[in-house]
Amino acid sequence: MKILKFGGSSVGTPESLSRVKEIVSARQEPSIVVVSALGGVTDQLIRASRLAAAGDTAFRDELSLLRAKHRTVCESAVPDTARRTALLAELDGLLDQLERICEGIFLLQVLPPKTAHEVMGFGEQLSSRIVTAILPGAVRYDAVSFIKTRRHGHLDEVDTELTYKLIQEAFRDWESGRATAVVPGFIASDAGSGELTTLGRGGSDYTASLLAAALDAAQLEIWTDVDGFMTADPRIIKTSYVIDEMTYEEAMELCNFGAKVIYPPTLYPVCAKGIPILIKNTFNPEAPGTVIKQAVAPGDTSIKGISSIDDISLITLSGTSMVGIVGVDSRIFSALAREQISAFLVSQSASETGISIGVSRADAETARQVLEEAFAREIESGAIKPIEVRNELAAVAAIGENMKQHAGIAGKLFTTLGRNGISVIALAQGAAESNISFIVDRRQLRKSLNVIHDSFFLSEYQELNLFLCGIGTVGGRLIAQIAHQRERLMRSRGLKINIVGIARSTCAVFDRGGIDLEHWQETLREKSIPIDPQRLKEEIIGMNIFNSVFVDCTASPAVAALYGDFFDHGISVVAANKIAASSDYANYRRLKDLARKRGVKWLFETNVGAGLPIINTINDLRNSGDRILKMEAVLSGTLNFIFNTLSADIPFSETVRMAREQGFSEPDPRIDLSGTDVIRKLVILSREAGYKVNQEDVQADLFIPKEFFDCSEEEFWQKLPSLDAGFEARRRQLESEGRRWRFVAAMEDGRCSVSLRSVERQHSFYVLDGSNNIILLTTERYNRHPMLIQGYGAGADVTAAGVFADIMSIANI
Ligand code: ADP
Ligand code: ASP
Ligand code: MG
């Protein structure tokens, strides 16, 4: 025999009721069906009674809505006229009774607990009659006569012994009749007075569990509106998925910590008898669901699931006099227990100088009062500090019996949170080691859940959320490359890259669910908001998304100035923008240190040599104990292109124009011609090589007269052809000597220079096509034969690919 419990969501509409009918009718063996009120009805009843108590006539509208809802459901769910008429009369009778009670509340304007329970219980009284009518041959049983409670303080607690006895009596002859039994959930009665009581919100699950335990059922089935118990609340974590099986203990921990799918007391009766619980979806009965039982096979993940409780308070008692005093804890918990305040997280320092207790927000004030009373003497003498209450918090629990076998889970968990800029306010780990719970600021709740879900592979994919700033050639190509690679990365790497923000200089679009990369241009046109750098920063930090990376494909100093704030909020930065890395050394150092301190990454491989692995190589060499002694490089793809293109047919001014048009140069090519761009790159490389260098320290030999840099850009273009003849004469001379021009950046022992040099045929820089870059690294290990890195050093595609590679290396941490 099995118990099937259908929740409010499963009995809310005529369509869902027909599902219930199909599920129950398909059973070969007799079932006991426990039903909740129609979806949303308990809330409506509570609202109506409170309105009436407040003297608000709107309670009558609420009651009319309730009547209409039950009538509509009844009219379409029961086709047989005679049955329908009888049912409608029965429902009307109950609804009239409800109206009379509410009119009474309205008149007296008081709502004693007894009446509140009575009103709340109408939902199940009504729904159980409807369900009985739609199931052929079903018989309704009155839960009030066998689910018995007793008052303890403010709470009605089930008298299990009496309840089991009464259930067994009520169902003694049932099985022989083979009729489906329908039982209203949630409602009960006081063992002494017989007054109607309720089992707490979500209590229909509990009714079903009591029946299962009393009657030694083979299984308890909870039919709801999700495919099973999931790794996290599916309304918060989109990537949560169904857990096939879990132990009672795991389910208990998750439910006690807010997983609404089962009402926590439900687990005890069935657990004591070893009766398995099966969670199923009324709307997808084919899905296998979740089995909860005594022992399950260890799964692949160290954490089984996560759950949370929003809006809690933390009460802290501290003071040196607490050290070693026996009985402080017992006084705290007795005081709280007297007021029936439950503490769901307790965190005590080993030195015993303080204890923090997590309670629900609603209990916080009472908790403070009772503790102040309990410790009045100690507080007055100063031995204990005044009690602190901190509100606006949330508690998160990570649960799984596998945690016992895996070392370092707590370490990984808190590192991951820290890296995402989430600070943990208090924490506790159960002695059973199957639960780690901690408290964070409420505003960090969603992010905390996402971060844990993601990093413990509870999610099918690891997610990386990108904010892309700058949609010029590099930014545009990057979007195209990500769009192209996205599917493959999901399949082969389990990595999901979402672009959650795209910004250009004046406007931006944000979407926490990920912007559709096929149509990002339209989205930006139609849905963008105006921004400036300050607003951009506020929006990104305000979105507070986990695993996020700011990708800077601009050349803007104002954007580079935002990195520090991003690091402070756990956001990594990948920059094609060279401004920050080549800025004043103190700023560079500050940003480097800050990123390290916050556990985030600041990557800028494309600042030098586009996609060539130069900075990474330097870092790898240094990390493995090598020392960079000397660097010689051709780092300007633009200048290399110019000097390679220069010929008898193409004069100097034309090569500059071509470089500009083909996208090899900076928008104002003088940044390349003056060597400024190469100086920046050399400074960045030298710093990464371990030297403290500023741009002013680089000795620069200009090859174009100074006045070309002091005029407007327009004048510059006008004047440029005047240099052609001189360049051509020198070019011809070099050609006859078998030499070529290269603009070389050099560093030796921290001394840096850039200059136009002529190199002979044997030099490794002689053959260097198009816009290629080359670098020779002389280190302690690569000494007689320096290391050489060479390849495309400019171009939107290779630069975007380099940015993409940096992004991927963040996904690997
Ligand atoms: P019913 O009306 O069937 O009793 P509930 O609303 O009480 O249903 O519980 C089911 C809901 O619990 C789901 O719709 C889901 O939104 C929520 N929920 C929260 N945490 C979880 C979880 N870990 N797994 C599944 N559902 C969850
Ligand atoms: N109808 C009750 C509630 O909404 C009991 C239940 O649904 O389990 O809390
Ligand atoms: Mg429920």
PDB file of N, CA and C in Angstrom, residues 565-645:
ATOM      1  N   ASP A 565      38.196  49.056  -8.595  1.00  0.00           N
ATOM      2  CA  ASP A 565      36.878  48.826  -8.000  1.00  0.00           C
ATOM      3  C   ASP A 565      36.343  47.449  -8.378  1.00  0.00           C
ATOM      4  N   PHE A 566      36.630  47.043  -9.611  1.00  0.00           N
ATOM      5  CA  PHE A 566      36.174  45.707 -10.012  1.00  0.00           C
ATOM      6  C   PHE A 566      36.859  44.635  -9.166  1.00  0.00           C
ATOM      7  N   PHE A 567      38.172  44.769  -8.981  1.00  0.00           N
ATOM      8  CA  PHE A 567      38.883  43.774  -8.161  1.00  0.00           C
ATOM      9  C   PHE A 567      38.268  43.718  -6.764  1.00  0.00           C
ATOM     10  N   ASP A 568      37.985  44.908  -6.228  1.00  0.00           N
ATOM     11  CA  ASP A 568      37.419  44.952  -4.884  1.00  0.00           C
ATOM     12  C   ASP A 568      36.103  44.185  -4.794  1.00  0.00           C
ATOM     13  N   HIS A 569      35.423  44.067  -5.912  1.00  0.00           N
ATOM     14  CA  HIS A 569      34.136  43.358  -5.896  1.00  0.00           C
ATOM     15  C   HIS A 569      34.229  41.973  -6.520  1.00  0.00           C
ATOM     16  N   GLY A 570      35.428  41.421  -6.536  1.00  0.00           N
ATOM     17  CA  GLY A 570      35.580  40.028  -6.986  1.00  0.00           C
ATOM     18  C   GLY A 570      35.444  39.830  -8.480  1.00  0.00           C
ATOM     19  N   ILE A 571      35.627  40.912  -9.242  1.00  0.00           N
ATOM     20  CA  ILE A 571      35.502  40.790 -10.698  1.00  0.00           C
ATOM     21  C   ILE A 571      36.904  40.779 -11.313  1.00  0.00           C
ATOM     22  N   SER A 572      37.211  39.764 -12.102  1.00  0.00           N
ATOM     23  CA  SER A 572      38.503  39.715 -12.788  1.00  0.00           C
ATOM     24  C   SER A 572      38.483  40.663 -13.981  1.00  0.00           C
ATOM     25  N   VAL A 573      39.672  41.043 -14.456  1.00  0.00           N
ATOM     26  CA  VAL A 573      39.742  41.936 -15.616  1.00  0.00           C
ATOM     27  C   VAL A 573      40.661  41.330 -16.670  1.00  0.00           C
ATOM     28  N   VAL A 574      40.166  41.288 -17.906  1.00  0.00           N
ATOM     29  CA  VAL A 574      41.009  40.937 -19.041  1.00  0.00           C
ATOM     30  C   VAL A 574      41.069  42.189 -19.904  1.00  0.00           C
ATOM     31  N   ALA A 575      42.277  42.706 -20.133  1.00  0.00           N
ATOM     32  CA  ALA A 575      42.369  43.982 -20.829  1.00  0.00           C
ATOM     33  C   ALA A 575      43.196  43.876 -22.105  1.00  0.00           C
ATOM     34  N   ALA A 576      42.606  44.359 -23.196  1.00  0.00           N
ATOM     35  CA  ALA A 576      43.406  44.603 -24.393  1.00  0.00           C
ATOM     36  C   ALA A 576      43.938  46.036 -24.272  1.00  0.00           C
ATOM     37  N   ASN A 577      43.261  46.817 -23.441  1.00  0.00           N
ATOM     38  CA  ASN A 577      43.642  48.193 -23.146  1.00  0.00           C
ATOM     39  C   ASN A 577      44.968  48.207 -22.377  1.00  0.00           C
ATOM     40  N   LYS A 578      45.949  48.980 -22.910  1.00  0.00           N
ATOM     41  CA  LYS A 578      47.291  48.968 -22.291  1.00  0.00           C
ATOM     42  C   LYS A 578      47.455  50.025 -21.200  1.00  0.00           C
ATOM     43  N   ILE A 579      46.456  50.915 -21.073  1.00  0.00           N
ATOM     44  CA  ILE A 579      46.667  52.083 -20.214  1.00  0.00           C
ATOM     45  C   ILE A 579      47.050  51.707 -18.780  1.00  0.00           C
ATOM     46  N   ALA A 580      46.312  50.787 -18.174  1.00  0.00           N
ATOM     47  CA  ALA A 580      46.572  50.510 -16.752  1.00  0.00           C
ATOM     48  C   ALA A 580      47.930  49.843 -16.557  1.00  0.00           C
ATOM     49  N   ALA A 581      48.244  48.854 -17.392  1.00  0.00           N
ATOM     50  CA  ALA A 581      49.488  48.116 -17.188  1.00  0.00           C
ATOM     51  C   ALA A 581      50.706  48.989 -17.457  1.00  0.00           C
ATOM     52  N   SER A 582      50.529  50.049 -18.295  1.00  0.00           N
ATOM     53  CA  SER A 582      51.679  50.908 -18.589  1.00  0.00           C
ATOM     54  C   SER A 582      51.600  52.232 -17.838  1.00  0.00           C
ATOM     55  N   SER A 583      50.612  52.368 -16.948  1.00  0.00           N
ATOM     56  CA  SER A 583      50.471  53.627 -16.196  1.00  0.00           C
ATOM     57  C   SER A 583      51.620  53.739 -15.187  1.00  0.00           C
ATOM     58  N   ASP A 584      51.551  54.761 -14.382  1.00  0.00           N
ATOM     59  CA  ASP A 584      52.577  54.971 -13.373  1.00  0.00           C
ATOM     60  C   ASP A 584      52.847  53.677 -12.584  1.00  0.00           C
ATOM     61  N   TYR A 585      54.113  53.391 -12.292  1.00  0.00           N
ATOM     62  CA  TYR A 585      54.457  52.105 -11.674  1.00  0.00           C
ATOM     63  C   TYR A 585      53.665  51.855 -10.387  1.00  0.00           C
ATOM     64  N   ALA A 586      53.461  52.921  -9.603  1.00  0.00           N
ATOM     65  CA  ALA A 586      52.761  52.742  -8.323  1.00  0.00           C
ATOM     66  C   ALA A 586      51.341  52.228  -8.566  1.00  0.00           C
ATOM     67  N   ASN A 587      50.702  52.737  -9.623  1.00  0.00           N
ATOM     68  CA  ASN A 587      49.339  52.303  -9.935  1.00  0.00           C
ATOM     69  C   ASN A 587      49.334  50.849 -10.412  1.00  0.00           C
ATOM     70  N   TYR A 588      50.293  50.533 -11.285  1.00  0.00           N
ATOM     71  CA  TYR A 588      50.425  49.153 -11.777  1.00  0.00           C
ATOM     72  C   TYR A 588      50.600  48.187 -10.599  1.00  0.00           C
ATOM     73  N   ARG A 589      51.496  48.535  -9.672  1.00  0.00           N
ATOM     74  CA  ARG A 589      51.785  47.678  -8.523  1.00  0.00           C
ATOM     75  C   ARG A 589      50.539  47.509  -7.641  1.00  0.00           C
ATOM     76  N   ARG A 590      49.869  48.661  -7.428  1.00  0.00           N
ATOM     77  CA  ARG A 590      48.670  48.630  -6.576  1.00  0.00           C
ATOM     78  C   ARG A 590      47.633  47.664  -7.166  1.00  0.00           C
ATOM     79  N   LEU A 591      47.414  47.778  -8.483  1.00  0.00           N
ATOM     80  CA  LEU A 591      46.408  46.919  -9.123  1.00  0.00           C
ATOM     81  C   LEU A 591      46.824  45.461  -9.074  1.00  0.00           C
ATOM     82  N   LYS A 592      48.094  45.199  -9.327  1.00  0.00           N
ATOM     83  CA  LYS A 592      48.583  43.813  -9.281  1.00  0.00           C
ATOM     84  C   LYS A 592      48.347  43.217  -7.895  1.00  0.00           C
ATOM     85  N   ASP A 593      48.749  43.991  -6.868  1.00  0.00           N
ATOM     86  CA  ASP A 593      48.627  43.487  -5.497  1.00  0.00           C
ATOM     87  C   ASP A 593      47.167  43.299  -5.109  1.00  0.00           C
ATOM     88  N   LEU A 594      46.336  44.268  -5.547  1.00  0.00           N
ATOM     89  CA  LEU A 594      44.922  44.206  -5.182  1.00  0.00           C
ATOM     90  C   LEU A 594      44.270  42.957  -5.784  1.00  0.00           C
ATOM     91  N   ALA A 595      44.583  42.710  -7.060  1.00  0.00           N
ATOM     92  CA  ALA A 595      43.992  41.538  -7.715  1.00  0.00           C
ATOM     93  C   ALA A 595      44.398  40.271  -6.971  1.00  0.00           C
ATOM     94  N   ARG A 596      45.682  40.224  -6.572  1.00  0.00           N
ATOM     95  CA  ARG A 596      46.137  39.023  -5.872  1.00  0.00           C
ATOM     96  C   ARG A 596      45.432  38.883  -4.528  1.00  0.00           C
ATOM     97  N   LYS A 597      45.324  40.012  -3.840  1.00  0.00           N
ATOM     98  CA  LYS A 597      44.702  39.988  -2.518  1.00  0.00           C
ATOM     99  C   LYS A 597      43.244  39.534  -2.609  1.00  0.00           C
ATOM    100  N   ARG A 598      42.555  39.979  -3.631  1.00  0.00           N
ATOM    101  CA  ARG A 598      41.131  39.637  -3.767  1.00  0.00           C
ATOM    102  C   ARG A 598      40.910  38.285  -4.451  1.00  0.00           C
ATOM    103  N   GLY A 599      42.011  37.660  -4.851  1.00  0.00           N
ATOM    104  CA  GLY A 599      41.873  36.335  -5.470  1.00  0.00           C
ATOM    105  C   GLY A 599      41.276  36.370  -6.863  1.00  0.00           C
ATOM    106  N   VAL A 600      41.421  37.511  -7.543  1.00  0.00           N
ATOM    107  CA  VAL A 600      40.905  37.587  -8.917  1.00  0.00           C
ATOM    108  C   VAL A 600      42.089  37.730  -9.878  1.00  0.00           C
ATOM    109  N   LYS A 601      41.792  37.721 -11.169  1.00  0.00           N
ATOM    110  CA  LYS A 601      42.871  37.798 -12.153  1.00  0.00           C
ATOM    111  C   LYS A 601      42.846  39.144 -12.868  1.00  0.00           C
ATOM    112  N   TRP A 602      44.041  39.609 -13.210  1.00  0.00           N
ATOM    113  CA  TRP A 602      44.155  40.763 -14.101  1.00  0.00           C
ATOM    114  C   TRP A 602      45.087  40.302 -15.224  1.00  0.00           C
ATOM    115  N   LEU A 603      44.527  40.077 -16.381  1.00  0.00           N
ATOM    116  CA  LEU A 603      45.308  39.536 -17.490  1.00  0.00           C
ATOM    117  C   LEU A 603      45.314  40.520 -18.653  1.00  0.00           C
ATOM    118  N   PHE A 604      46.491  40.654 -19.274  1.00  0.00           N
ATOM    119  CA  PHE A 604      46.616  41.633 -20.362  1.00  0.00           C
ATOM    120  C   PHE A 604      47.622  41.146 -21.392  1.00  0.00           C
ATOM    121  N   GLU A 605      47.584  39.850 -21.668  1.00  0.00           N
ATOM    122  CA  GLU A 605      48.531  39.267 -22.623  1.00  0.00           C
ATOM    123  C   GLU A 605      48.560  40.031 -23.943  1.00  0.00           C
ATOM    124  N   THR A 606      47.410  40.516 -24.401  1.00  0.00           N
ATOM    125  CA  THR A 606      47.352  41.153 -25.720  1.00  0.00           C
ATOM    126  C   THR A 606      47.937  42.572 -25.721  1.00  0.00           C
ATOM    127  N   ASN A 607      48.360  43.058 -24.546  1.00  0.00           N
ATOM    128  CA  ASN A 607      48.979  44.389 -24.521  1.00  0.00           C
ATOM    129  C   ASN A 607      50.280  44.406 -25.322  1.00  0.00           C
ATOM    130  N   VAL A 608      50.903  43.242 -25.432  1.00  0.00           N
ATOM    131  CA  VAL A 608      52.156  43.137 -26.179  1.00  0.00           C
ATOM    132  C   VAL A 608      52.060  41.971 -27.151  1.00  0.00           C
ATOM    133  N   GLY A 609      52.284  42.261 -28.430  1.00  0.00           N
ATOM    134  CA  GLY A 609      52.324  41.179 -29.413  1.00  0.00           C
ATOM    135  C   GLY A 609      50.988  40.508 -29.660  1.00  0.00           C
ATOM    136  N   ALA A 610      49.880  41.227 -29.489  1.00  0.00           N
ATOM    137  CA  ALA A 610      48.528  40.700 -29.748  1.00  0.00           C
ATOM    138  C   ALA A 610      48.363  39.313 -29.131  1.00  0.00           C
ATOM    139  N   GLY A 611      48.133  38.308 -29.966  1.00  0.00           N
ATOM    140  CA  GLY A 611      47.863  36.977 -29.415  1.00  0.00           C
ATOM    141  C   GLY A 611      49.107  36.168 -29.074  1.00  0.00           C
ATOM    142  N   LEU A 612      50.303  36.709 -29.317  1.00  0.00           N
ATOM    143  CA  LEU A 612      51.520  35.927 -29.040  1.00  0.00           C
ATOM    144  C   LEU A 612      51.709  35.712 -27.532  1.00  0.00           C
ATOM    145  N   PRO A 613      52.124  34.510 -27.141  1.00  0.00           N
ATOM    146  CA  PRO A 613      52.244  34.223 -25.699  1.00  0.00           C
ATOM    147  C   PRO A 613      53.535  34.778 -25.113  1.00  0.00           C
ATOM    148  N   ILE A 614      53.632  36.104 -24.994  1.00  0.00           N
ATOM    149  CA  ILE A 614      54.875  36.712 -24.517  1.00  0.00           C
ATOM    150  C   ILE A 614      54.831  36.902 -22.999  1.00  0.00           C
ATOM    151  N   ILE A 615      53.772  37.578 -22.523  1.00  0.00           N
ATOM    152  CA  ILE A 615      53.707  37.848 -21.075  1.00  0.00           C
ATOM    153  C   ILE A 615      53.589  36.538 -20.301  1.00  0.00           C
ATOM    154  N   ASN A 616      52.753  35.635 -20.805  1.00  0.00           N
ATOM    155  CA  ASN A 616      52.619  34.335 -20.135  1.00  0.00           C
ATOM    156  C   ASN A 616      53.948  33.615 -20.054  1.00  0.00           C
ATOM    157  N   THR A 617      54.721  33.683 -21.142  1.00  0.00           N
ATOM    158  CA  THR A 617      56.008  32.990 -21.156  1.00  0.00           C
ATOM    159  C   THR A 617      56.948  33.605 -20.120  1.00  0.00           C
ATOM    160  N   ILE A 618      56.980  34.938 -20.108  1.00  0.00           N
ATOM    161  CA  ILE A 618      57.851  35.601 -19.123  1.00  0.00           C
ATOM    162  C   ILE A 618      57.453  35.172 -17.706  1.00  0.00           C
ATOM    163  N   ASN A 619      56.135  35.144 -17.454  1.00  0.00           N
ATOM    164  CA  ASN A 619      55.667  34.743 -16.124  1.00  0.00           C
ATOM    165  C   ASN A 619      56.043  33.303 -15.809  1.00  0.00           C
ATOM    166  N   ASP A 620      55.872  32.434 -16.816  1.00  0.00           N
ATOM    167  CA  ASP A 620      56.216  31.024 -16.590  1.00  0.00           C
ATOM    168  C   ASP A 620      57.702  30.868 -16.271  1.00  0.00           C
ATOM    169  N   LEU A 621      58.537  31.592 -17.027  1.00  0.00           N
ATOM    170  CA  LEU A 621      59.986  31.502 -16.785  1.00  0.00           C
ATOM    171  C   LEU A 621      60.306  31.948 -15.364  1.00  0.00           C
ATOM    172  N   ARG A 622      59.740  33.079 -14.984  1.00  0.00           N
ATOM    173  CA  ARG A 622      60.055  33.614 -13.652  1.00  0.00           C
ATOM    174  C   ARG A 622      59.509  32.710 -12.555  1.00  0.00           C
ATOM    175  N   ASN A 623      58.282  32.224 -12.760  1.00  0.00           N
ATOM    176  CA  ASN A 623      57.697  31.364 -11.729  1.00  0.00           C
ATOM    177  C   ASN A 623      58.519  30.106 -11.516  1.00  0.00           C
ATOM    178  N   SER A 624      59.191  29.664 -12.591  1.00  0.00           N
ATOM    179  CA  SER A 624      59.968  28.436 -12.430  1.00  0.00           C
ATOM    180  C   SER A 624      61.410  28.752 -12.008  1.00  0.00           C
ATOM    181  N   GLY A 625      61.681  29.990 -11.625  1.00  0.00           N
ATOM    182  CA  GLY A 625      62.973  30.327 -11.024  1.00  0.00           C
ATOM    183  C   GLY A 625      63.987  30.939 -11.961  1.00  0.00           C
ATOM    184  N   ASP A 626      63.592  31.204 -13.199  1.00  0.00           N
ATOM    185  CA  ASP A 626      64.532  31.810 -14.146  1.00  0.00           C
ATOM    186  C   ASP A 626      64.541  33.335 -13.924  1.00  0.00           C
ATOM    187  N   ARG A 627      65.536  34.007 -14.521  1.00  0.00           N
ATOM    188  CA  ARG A 627      65.619  35.461 -14.381  1.00  0.00           C
ATOM    189  C   ARG A 627      65.795  36.051 -15.776  1.00  0.00           C
ATOM    190  N   ILE A 628      65.010  37.078 -16.094  1.00  0.00           N
ATOM    191  CA  ILE A 628      65.104  37.689 -17.421  1.00  0.00           C
ATOM    192  C   ILE A 628      66.227  38.725 -17.368  1.00  0.00           C
ATOM    193  N   LEU A 629      67.253  38.523 -18.194  1.00  0.00           N
ATOM    194  CA  LEU A 629      68.390  39.426 -18.151  1.00  0.00           C
ATOM    195  C   LEU A 629      68.279  40.509 -19.220  1.00  0.00           C
ATOM    196  N   LYS A 630      67.777  40.091 -20.369  1.00  0.00           N
ATOM    197  CA  LYS A 630      67.793  41.014 -21.497  1.00  0.00           C
ATOM    198  C   LYS A 630      66.625  40.701 -22.426  1.00  0.00           C
ATOM    199  N   MET A 631      66.056  41.752 -23.016  1.00  0.00           N
ATOM    200  CA  MET A 631      65.007  41.520 -24.010  1.00  0.00           C
ATOM    201  C   MET A 631      65.302  42.427 -25.196  1.00  0.00           C
ATOM    202  N   GLU A 632      65.112  41.890 -26.379  1.00  0.00           N
ATOM    203  CA  GLU A 632      65.217  42.704 -27.593  1.00  0.00           C
ATOM    204  C   GLU A 632      64.017  42.330 -28.439  1.00  0.00           C
ATOM    205  N   ALA A 633      63.325  43.340 -28.919  1.00  0.00           N
ATOM    206  CA  ALA A 633      62.093  42.969 -29.599  1.00  0.00           C
ATOM    207  C   ALA A 633      61.678  43.967 -30.650  1.00  0.00           C
ATOM    208  N   VAL A 634      60.970  43.456 -31.647  1.00  0.00           N
ATOM    209  CA  VAL A 634      60.261  44.333 -32.577  1.00  0.00           C
ATOM    210  C   VAL A 634      58.801  44.171 -32.202  1.00  0.00           C
ATOM    211  N   LEU A 635      58.269  45.197 -31.589  1.00  0.00           N
ATOM    212  CA  LEU A 635      56.958  45.044 -30.972  1.00  0.00           C
ATOM    213  C   LEU A 635      55.887  45.857 -31.656  1.00  0.00           C
ATOM    214  N   SER A 636      56.276  46.636 -32.634  1.00  0.00           N
ATOM    215  CA  SER A 636      55.258  47.421 -33.291  1.00  0.00           C
ATOM    216  C   SER A 636      54.924  46.777 -34.626  1.00  0.00           C
ATOM    217  N   GLY A 637      53.783  46.134 -34.656  1.00  0.00           N
ATOM    218  CA  GLY A 637      53.308  45.554 -35.912  1.00  0.00           C
ATOM    219  C   GLY A 637      53.166  46.658 -36.943  1.00  0.00           C
ATOM    220  N   THR A 638      52.746  47.833 -36.483  1.00  0.00           N
ATOM    221  CA  THR A 638      52.516  48.963 -37.374  1.00  0.00           C
ATOM    222  C   THR A 638      53.821  49.410 -38.032  1.00  0.00           C
ATOM    223  N   LEU A 639      54.837  49.638 -37.195  1.00  0.00           N
ATOM    224  CA  LEU A 639      56.100  50.135 -37.746  1.00  0.00           C
ATOM    225  C   LEU A 639      56.751  49.078 -38.633  1.00  0.00           C
ATOM    226  N   ASN A 640      56.601  47.822 -38.225  1.00  0.00           N
ATOM    227  CA  ASN A 640      57.167  46.764 -39.040  1.00  0.00           C
ATOM    228  C   ASN A 640      56.485  46.699 -40.406  1.00  0.00           C
ATOM    229  N   PHE A 641      55.171  46.868 -40.370  1.00  0.00           N
ATOM    230  CA  PHE A 641      54.407  46.880 -41.619  1.00  0.00           C
ATOM    231  C   PHE A 641      54.894  48.035 -42.494  1.00  0.00           C
ATOM    232  N   ILE A 642      55.076  49.208 -41.868  1.00  0.00           N
ATOM    233  CA  ILE A 642      55.504  50.393 -42.619  1.00  0.00           C
ATOM    234  C   ILE A 642      56.874  50.161 -43.254  1.00  0.00           C
ATOM    235  N   PHE A 643      57.823  49.667 -42.446  1.00  0.00           N
ATOM    236  CA  PHE A 643      59.177  49.520 -43.008  1.00  0.00           C
ATOM    237  C   PHE A 643      59.290  48.344 -43.974  1.00  0.00           C
ATOM    238  N   ASN A 644      58.409  47.363 -43.824  1.00  0.00           N
ATOM    239  CA  ASN A 644      58.412  46.253 -44.783  1.00  0.00           C
ATOM    240  C   ASN A 644      57.733  46.631 -46.096  1.00  0.00           C
ATOM    241  N   THR A 645      56.806  47.575 -46.021  1.00  0.00           N
ATOM    242  CA  THR A 645      56.039  47.939 -47.219  1.00  0.00           C
ATOM    243  C   THR A 645      56.764  49.009 -48.039  1.00  0.00           C
TER     244      THR A 645
END
